[in-house]
């Protein structure tokens, strides 16, 4: 978990406040709200950014759909 927490800190250090961070992985329920958001918000405050981090979570998909176009 330490590596994941560190990654949120690094991301928040380098993004603009308008950047949407999409977490797409199999993390435990509540990770976005209880782990990622507080860490990133703390970094935003250190950077004197007034906005809150924009976060979204998408479950990891084991098989993504592929679109195959017919040959011309």
Coordinates of C-alpha atoms in Angstrom, one line a residue:
X1 CA 0.0 0.0 0.0
X2 CA 2.9 2.3 0.6
X3 CA 3.8 2.4 -3.1
X4 CA 0.2 3.2 -4.0
X5 CA 0.1 6.0 -1.5
X6 CA 3.4 7.4 -2.7
X7 CA 2.1 7.4 -6.3
X8 CA -0.9 9.6 -5.3
X9 CA 1.5 12.0 -3.6
X10 CA 3.7 12.2 -6.7
X11 CA 0.8 12.6 -9.0
X12 CA -0.7 15.4 -6.9
X13 CA 2.6 17.2 -6.9
X14 CA 2.7 17.5 -10.6
X15 CA -0.8 17.9 -12.0
X16 CA -2.9 21.0 -12.4
X17 CA -6.0 21.3 -10.3
X18 CA -8.2 20.8 -13.4
X19 CA -6.7 17.4 -14.2
X20 CA -9.0 14.4 -13.7
X21 CA -7.2 11.4 -12.2
X22 CA -8.8 8.1 -13.2
X23 CA -7.9 5.2 -11.0
X24 CA -8.4 2.0 -13.0
X25 CA -7.3 -0.9 -11.0
X26 CA -8.6 -3.6 -8.6
X27 CA -8.2 -1.7 -5.3
X28 CA -10.3 -2.3 -2.3
X29 CA -13.6 -0.5 -2.1
X30 CA -13.2 3.0 -0.6
X31 CA -9.6 3.4 -1.7
X32 CA -10.4 6.4 -3.9
X33 CA -12.3 8.2 -1.1
X34 CA -10.4 7.1 1.9
X35 CA -6.8 6.9 0.7
X36 CA -6.2 8.7 -2.6
X37 CA -8.4 11.8 -2.0
X38 CA -7.0 12.8 1.4
X39 CA -3.4 12.3 0.2
X40 CA -3.9 14.3 -2.9
X41 CA -5.9 17.0 -1.1
X42 CA -3.1 17.4 1.4
X43 CA -0.6 17.9 -1.4
X44 CA -2.9 20.4 -3.1
X45 CA -3.0 22.4 0.2
X46 CA 0.8 22.4 0.4
X47 CA 0.9 23.7 -3.1
X48 CA -1.6 26.4 -2.1
X49 CA -4.2 25.2 -4.6
X50 CA -7.7 26.0 -3.7
X51 CA -9.5 23.4 -5.7
X52 CA -10.1 19.8 -4.7
X53 CA -8.5 16.9 -6.6
X54 CA -10.7 15.5 -9.3
X55 CA -10.8 11.7 -8.9
X56 CA -12.7 8.9 -10.5
X57 CA -12.5 5.1 -10.2
X58 CA -13.1 2.5 -12.9
X59 CA -12.9 -1.2 -12.1
X60 CA -10.1 -3.0 -13.9
X61 CA -11.4 -5.0 -16.9
X62 CA -9.8 -8.3 -17.6
X63 CA -10.8 -8.3 -21.2
X64 CA -11.2 -5.0 -23.1
X65 CA -13.3 -4.8 -26.2
X66 CA -11.4 -4.5 -29.4
X67 CA -12.8 -2.9 -32.5
X68 CA -11.7 -4.6 -35.7
X69 CA -12.3 -2.6 -38.9
X70 CA -12.8 -4.5 -42.1
X71 CA -10.0 -4.3 -44.7
X72 CA -10.7 -1.9 -47.5

